[in-house]
XYZ file of C-alpha atoms in Angstrom:
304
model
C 0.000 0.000 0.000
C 1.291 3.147 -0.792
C -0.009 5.606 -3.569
C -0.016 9.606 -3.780
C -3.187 11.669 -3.755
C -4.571 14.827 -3.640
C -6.376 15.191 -0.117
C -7.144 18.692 0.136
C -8.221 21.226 -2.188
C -8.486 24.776 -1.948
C -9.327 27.514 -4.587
C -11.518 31.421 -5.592
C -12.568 31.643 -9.139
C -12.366 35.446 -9.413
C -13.894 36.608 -13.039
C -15.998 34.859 -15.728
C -17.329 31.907 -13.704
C -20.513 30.849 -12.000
C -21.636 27.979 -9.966
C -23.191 26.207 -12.882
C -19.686 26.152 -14.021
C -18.446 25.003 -10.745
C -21.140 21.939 -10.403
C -20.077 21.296 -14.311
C -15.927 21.055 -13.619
C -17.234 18.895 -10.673
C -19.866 16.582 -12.607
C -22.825 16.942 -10.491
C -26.164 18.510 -11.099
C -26.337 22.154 -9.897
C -29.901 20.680 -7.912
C -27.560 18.321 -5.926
C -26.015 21.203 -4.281
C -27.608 21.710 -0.523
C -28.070 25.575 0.423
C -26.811 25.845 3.679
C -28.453 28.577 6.172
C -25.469 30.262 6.968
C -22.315 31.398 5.036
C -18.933 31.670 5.470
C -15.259 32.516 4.995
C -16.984 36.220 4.677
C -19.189 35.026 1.710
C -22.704 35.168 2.455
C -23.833 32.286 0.568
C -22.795 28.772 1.070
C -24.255 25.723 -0.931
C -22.930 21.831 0.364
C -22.586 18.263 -1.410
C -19.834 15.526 -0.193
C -17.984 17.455 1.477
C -17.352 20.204 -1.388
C -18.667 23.618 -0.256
C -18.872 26.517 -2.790
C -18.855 29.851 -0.549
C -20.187 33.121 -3.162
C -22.078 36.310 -2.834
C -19.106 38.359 -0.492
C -17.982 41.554 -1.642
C -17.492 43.083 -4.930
C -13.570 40.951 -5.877
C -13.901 37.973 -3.761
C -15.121 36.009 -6.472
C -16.397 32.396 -5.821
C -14.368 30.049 -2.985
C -14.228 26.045 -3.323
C -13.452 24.184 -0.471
C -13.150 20.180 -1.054
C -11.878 18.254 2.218
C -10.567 14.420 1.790
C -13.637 13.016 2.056
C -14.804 15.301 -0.532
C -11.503 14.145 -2.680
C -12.576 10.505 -2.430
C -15.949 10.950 -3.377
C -14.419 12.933 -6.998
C -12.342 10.130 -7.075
C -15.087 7.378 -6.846
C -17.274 9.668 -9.770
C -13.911 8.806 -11.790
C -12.546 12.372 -11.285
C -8.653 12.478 -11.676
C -7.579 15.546 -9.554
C -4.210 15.577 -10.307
C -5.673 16.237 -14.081
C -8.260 18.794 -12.614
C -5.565 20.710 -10.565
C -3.754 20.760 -13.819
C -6.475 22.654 -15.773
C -7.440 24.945 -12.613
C -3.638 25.956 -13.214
C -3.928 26.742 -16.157
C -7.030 29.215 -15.974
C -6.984 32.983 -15.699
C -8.279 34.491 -12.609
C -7.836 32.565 -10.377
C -6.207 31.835 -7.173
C -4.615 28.416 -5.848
C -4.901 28.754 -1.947
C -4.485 25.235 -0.312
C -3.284 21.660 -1.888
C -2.619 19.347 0.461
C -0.663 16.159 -1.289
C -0.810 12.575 1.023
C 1.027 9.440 0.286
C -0.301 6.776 2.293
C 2.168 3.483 3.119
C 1.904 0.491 5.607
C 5.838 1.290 6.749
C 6.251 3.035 9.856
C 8.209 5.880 8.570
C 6.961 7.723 12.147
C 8.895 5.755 14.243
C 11.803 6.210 12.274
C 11.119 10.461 11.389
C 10.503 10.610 15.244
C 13.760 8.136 16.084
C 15.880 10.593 13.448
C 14.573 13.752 15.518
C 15.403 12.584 18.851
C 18.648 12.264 17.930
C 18.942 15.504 15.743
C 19.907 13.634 12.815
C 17.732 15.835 10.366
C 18.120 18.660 8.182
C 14.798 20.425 8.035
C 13.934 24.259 6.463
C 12.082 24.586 9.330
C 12.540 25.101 12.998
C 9.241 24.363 13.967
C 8.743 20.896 14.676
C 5.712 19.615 17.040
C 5.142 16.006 18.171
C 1.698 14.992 19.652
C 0.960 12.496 21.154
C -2.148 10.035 22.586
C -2.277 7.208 25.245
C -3.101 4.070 24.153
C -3.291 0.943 26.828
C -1.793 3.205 29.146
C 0.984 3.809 27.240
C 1.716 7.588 25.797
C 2.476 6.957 22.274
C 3.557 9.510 19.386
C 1.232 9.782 16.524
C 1.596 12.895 14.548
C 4.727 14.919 13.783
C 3.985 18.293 12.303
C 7.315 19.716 10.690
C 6.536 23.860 10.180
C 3.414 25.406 11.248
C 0.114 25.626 9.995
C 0.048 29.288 8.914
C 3.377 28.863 6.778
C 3.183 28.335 3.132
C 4.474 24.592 2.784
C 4.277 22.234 6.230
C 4.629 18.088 6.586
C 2.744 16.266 8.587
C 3.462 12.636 9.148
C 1.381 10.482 11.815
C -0.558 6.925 12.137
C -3.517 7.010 9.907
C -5.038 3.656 11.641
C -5.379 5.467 15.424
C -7.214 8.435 13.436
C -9.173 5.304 11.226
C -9.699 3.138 14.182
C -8.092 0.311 12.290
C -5.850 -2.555 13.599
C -3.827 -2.735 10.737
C -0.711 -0.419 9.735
C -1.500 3.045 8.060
C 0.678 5.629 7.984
C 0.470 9.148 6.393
C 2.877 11.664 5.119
C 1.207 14.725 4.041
C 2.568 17.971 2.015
C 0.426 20.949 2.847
C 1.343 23.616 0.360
C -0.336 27.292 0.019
C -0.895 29.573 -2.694
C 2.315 30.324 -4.428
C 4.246 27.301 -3.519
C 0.898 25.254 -5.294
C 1.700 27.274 -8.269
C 5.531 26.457 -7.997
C 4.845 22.610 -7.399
C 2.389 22.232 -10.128
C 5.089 22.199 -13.330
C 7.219 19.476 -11.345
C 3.601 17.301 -10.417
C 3.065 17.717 -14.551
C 6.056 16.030 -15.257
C 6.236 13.039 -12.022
C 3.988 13.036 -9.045
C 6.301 10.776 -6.953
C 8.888 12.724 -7.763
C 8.029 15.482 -7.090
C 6.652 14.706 -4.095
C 10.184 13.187 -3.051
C 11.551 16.022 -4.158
C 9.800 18.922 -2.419
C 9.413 16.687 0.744
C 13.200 16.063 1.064
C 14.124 19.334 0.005
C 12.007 20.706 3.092
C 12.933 17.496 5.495
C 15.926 15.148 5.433
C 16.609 12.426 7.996
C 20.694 11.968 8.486
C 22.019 8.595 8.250
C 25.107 10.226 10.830
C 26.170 13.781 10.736
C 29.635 14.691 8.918
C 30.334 18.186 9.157
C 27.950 20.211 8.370
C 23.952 18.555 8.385
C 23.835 19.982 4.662
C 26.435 17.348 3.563
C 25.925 15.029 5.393
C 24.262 11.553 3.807
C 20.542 11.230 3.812
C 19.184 8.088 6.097
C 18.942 4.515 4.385
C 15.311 4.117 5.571
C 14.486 7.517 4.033
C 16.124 6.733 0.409
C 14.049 3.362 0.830
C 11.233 4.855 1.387
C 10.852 7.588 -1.367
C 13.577 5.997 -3.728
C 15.890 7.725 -5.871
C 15.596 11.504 -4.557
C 16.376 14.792 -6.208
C 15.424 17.806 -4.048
C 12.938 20.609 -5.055
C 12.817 23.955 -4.246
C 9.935 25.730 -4.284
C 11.500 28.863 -1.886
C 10.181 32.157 -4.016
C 12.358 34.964 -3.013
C 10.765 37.931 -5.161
C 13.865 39.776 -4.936
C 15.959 36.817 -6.395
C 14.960 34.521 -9.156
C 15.541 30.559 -8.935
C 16.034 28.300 -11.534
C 12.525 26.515 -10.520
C 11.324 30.211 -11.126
C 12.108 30.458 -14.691
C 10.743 26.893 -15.280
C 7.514 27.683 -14.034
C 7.424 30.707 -16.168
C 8.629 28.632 -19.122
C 5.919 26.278 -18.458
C 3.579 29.489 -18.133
C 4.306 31.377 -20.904
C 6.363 29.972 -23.328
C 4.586 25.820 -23.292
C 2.592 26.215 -25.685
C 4.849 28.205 -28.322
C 7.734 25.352 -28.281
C 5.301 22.696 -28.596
C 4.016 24.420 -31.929
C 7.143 24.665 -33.338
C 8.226 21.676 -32.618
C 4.935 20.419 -34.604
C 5.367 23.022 -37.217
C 9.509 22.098 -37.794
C 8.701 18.186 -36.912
C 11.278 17.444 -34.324
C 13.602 19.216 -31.760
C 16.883 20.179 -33.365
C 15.346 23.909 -33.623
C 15.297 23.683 -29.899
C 19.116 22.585 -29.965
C 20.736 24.913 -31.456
C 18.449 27.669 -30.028
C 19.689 26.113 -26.701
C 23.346 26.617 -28.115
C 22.960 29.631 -29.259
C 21.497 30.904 -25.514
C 24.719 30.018 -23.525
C 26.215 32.516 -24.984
C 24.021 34.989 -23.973
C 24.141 33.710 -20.498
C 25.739 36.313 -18.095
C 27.608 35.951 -14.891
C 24.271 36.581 -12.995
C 22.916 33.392 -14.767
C 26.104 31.411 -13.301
C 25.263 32.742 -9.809
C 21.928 31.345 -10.098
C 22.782 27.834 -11.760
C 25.856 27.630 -9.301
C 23.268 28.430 -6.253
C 20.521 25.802 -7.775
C 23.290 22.891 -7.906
C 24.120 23.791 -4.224
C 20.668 22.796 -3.033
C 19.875 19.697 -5.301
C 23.039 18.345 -5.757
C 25.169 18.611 -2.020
């Protein structure tokens, strides 16, 4: 058992859409759609079905705001809904805003012994300082279940913690789960494109990395056996968005943006790639030293 899905999904529709066109993207009759007596989120209106709520009439700009839990998720799911292919078109639309994806990959390993084993010890590298364990007693034992790595206000946080004691289950379920916000959704979506597991490795390691034994410095030192057995082969992503400095993932995402659409016509148009090479060799020599700074600074973090 262990598969990546989409467990939370978050997102305002700002100009040019209307519920209809909500219940349509979603598959389900308009009718099915409960009003609800009360609002919120500072939208008026509320209307309720399987745990997707559709929050409208707030003030003039706040557009339309869809909120679909993980029960909500499964139900898509079990209408034959791929949401990975959904949040892919909702990225792709004008006006509108991403505001909460939260990615889970669910395994019968108990990587929480181990994460919380690796903490204990400091043997981790982590982005952030913030790092809570909870825990419950079970047969009079006190017993770790959740780890929460970052907080829940900041713009990308892990949580990792025994699905069965939430499930009531007697048989092993574990949870990882990447909670991303607005623009680190819109940086992870190009990398989800082109691998989910991947880039769910990635981003995961690249926020949180368990030390197999510290040498030096925690940046070089090697990543934890159970970790690279767990997620496989691993190459970190970035999605840090310093406004003031550009990243490489940066200009990929505005690549995949702006420019998508105009390669894959000419590549149609002059049937093949070798355009693409020599426009490729042609653009290192434009390249200036600033470039080098930022591919020098991008090898640093995926490859130390």
């Amino acid at each position: 058992m262990q598969r990546i899905i989409i467990d939370w999904l978050e997102f305002t529709l700002l100009k040019g859409f209307d519920i209809k066109w909500i219940a349509d993207l979603f598959c389900i009759p308009l009718e099915e759609f409960e009003d609800l007596p009360k609002g919120g989120l500072g939208y008026k209106k509320q209307k309720f079905f399987n745990n997707i709520r559709i929050y409208y009439d707030g003030n003039v700009g706040m557009g339309i705001h869809i909120v679909i839990s993980g029960q909500g998720c499964r139900y898509l799911e079990s209408q034959g809904k791929n949401l990975f292919e959904m949040l892919d078109y909702l990225y792709s639309l004008d006006n509108i805003n991403l505001s909460r994806l939260d990615l889970a990959l669910d395994t019968d390993f108990d990587i929480l012994s181990k994460v919380l084993q690796s903490i204990q010890k400091d043997l981790y590298s982590s982005k952030s300082r913030n790092i809570k364990v909870i825990s419950s007693l079970t047969d009079s034992k006190l017993k770790a279940d959740t780890v929460y790595i970052g907080s829940r206000s900041s713009l990308l946080m892990v949580r990792i913690y025994n699905k069965a004691i939430e499930q009531g289950v007697d048989y092993p379920w574990f949870r990882v789960e990447i909670v991303l916000k607005k623009d680190r959704i819109v940086m992870a979506v190009p990398f989800l494109r082109q691998n989910i597991s991947h880039a769910f490795a990635g981003i995961l390691t690249n926020y949180f990395r368990p030390l197999q034994s510290l040498k030096g410095q925690k940046c070089r030192s090697p990543t934890a056996k159970y970790w690279e057995k767990f997620l496989g082969e691993i190459e970190k992503i970035s999605l840090y968005n310093n406004p003031q400095c550009k990243t490489i993932e940066d200009k990929y995402a505005w690549l995949v943006n702006q420019v998508e659409p105009t390669i894959a016509l000419l590549s149609t148009a002059f049937e093949g790639n070798e355009w693409l090479n020599a426009v490729v060799k042609n653009g290192k020599k434009r390249l200036k030293e600033k470039d080098y700074r930022l591919l020098q600074k991008w090898r640093e973090i995926n490859y130390e």
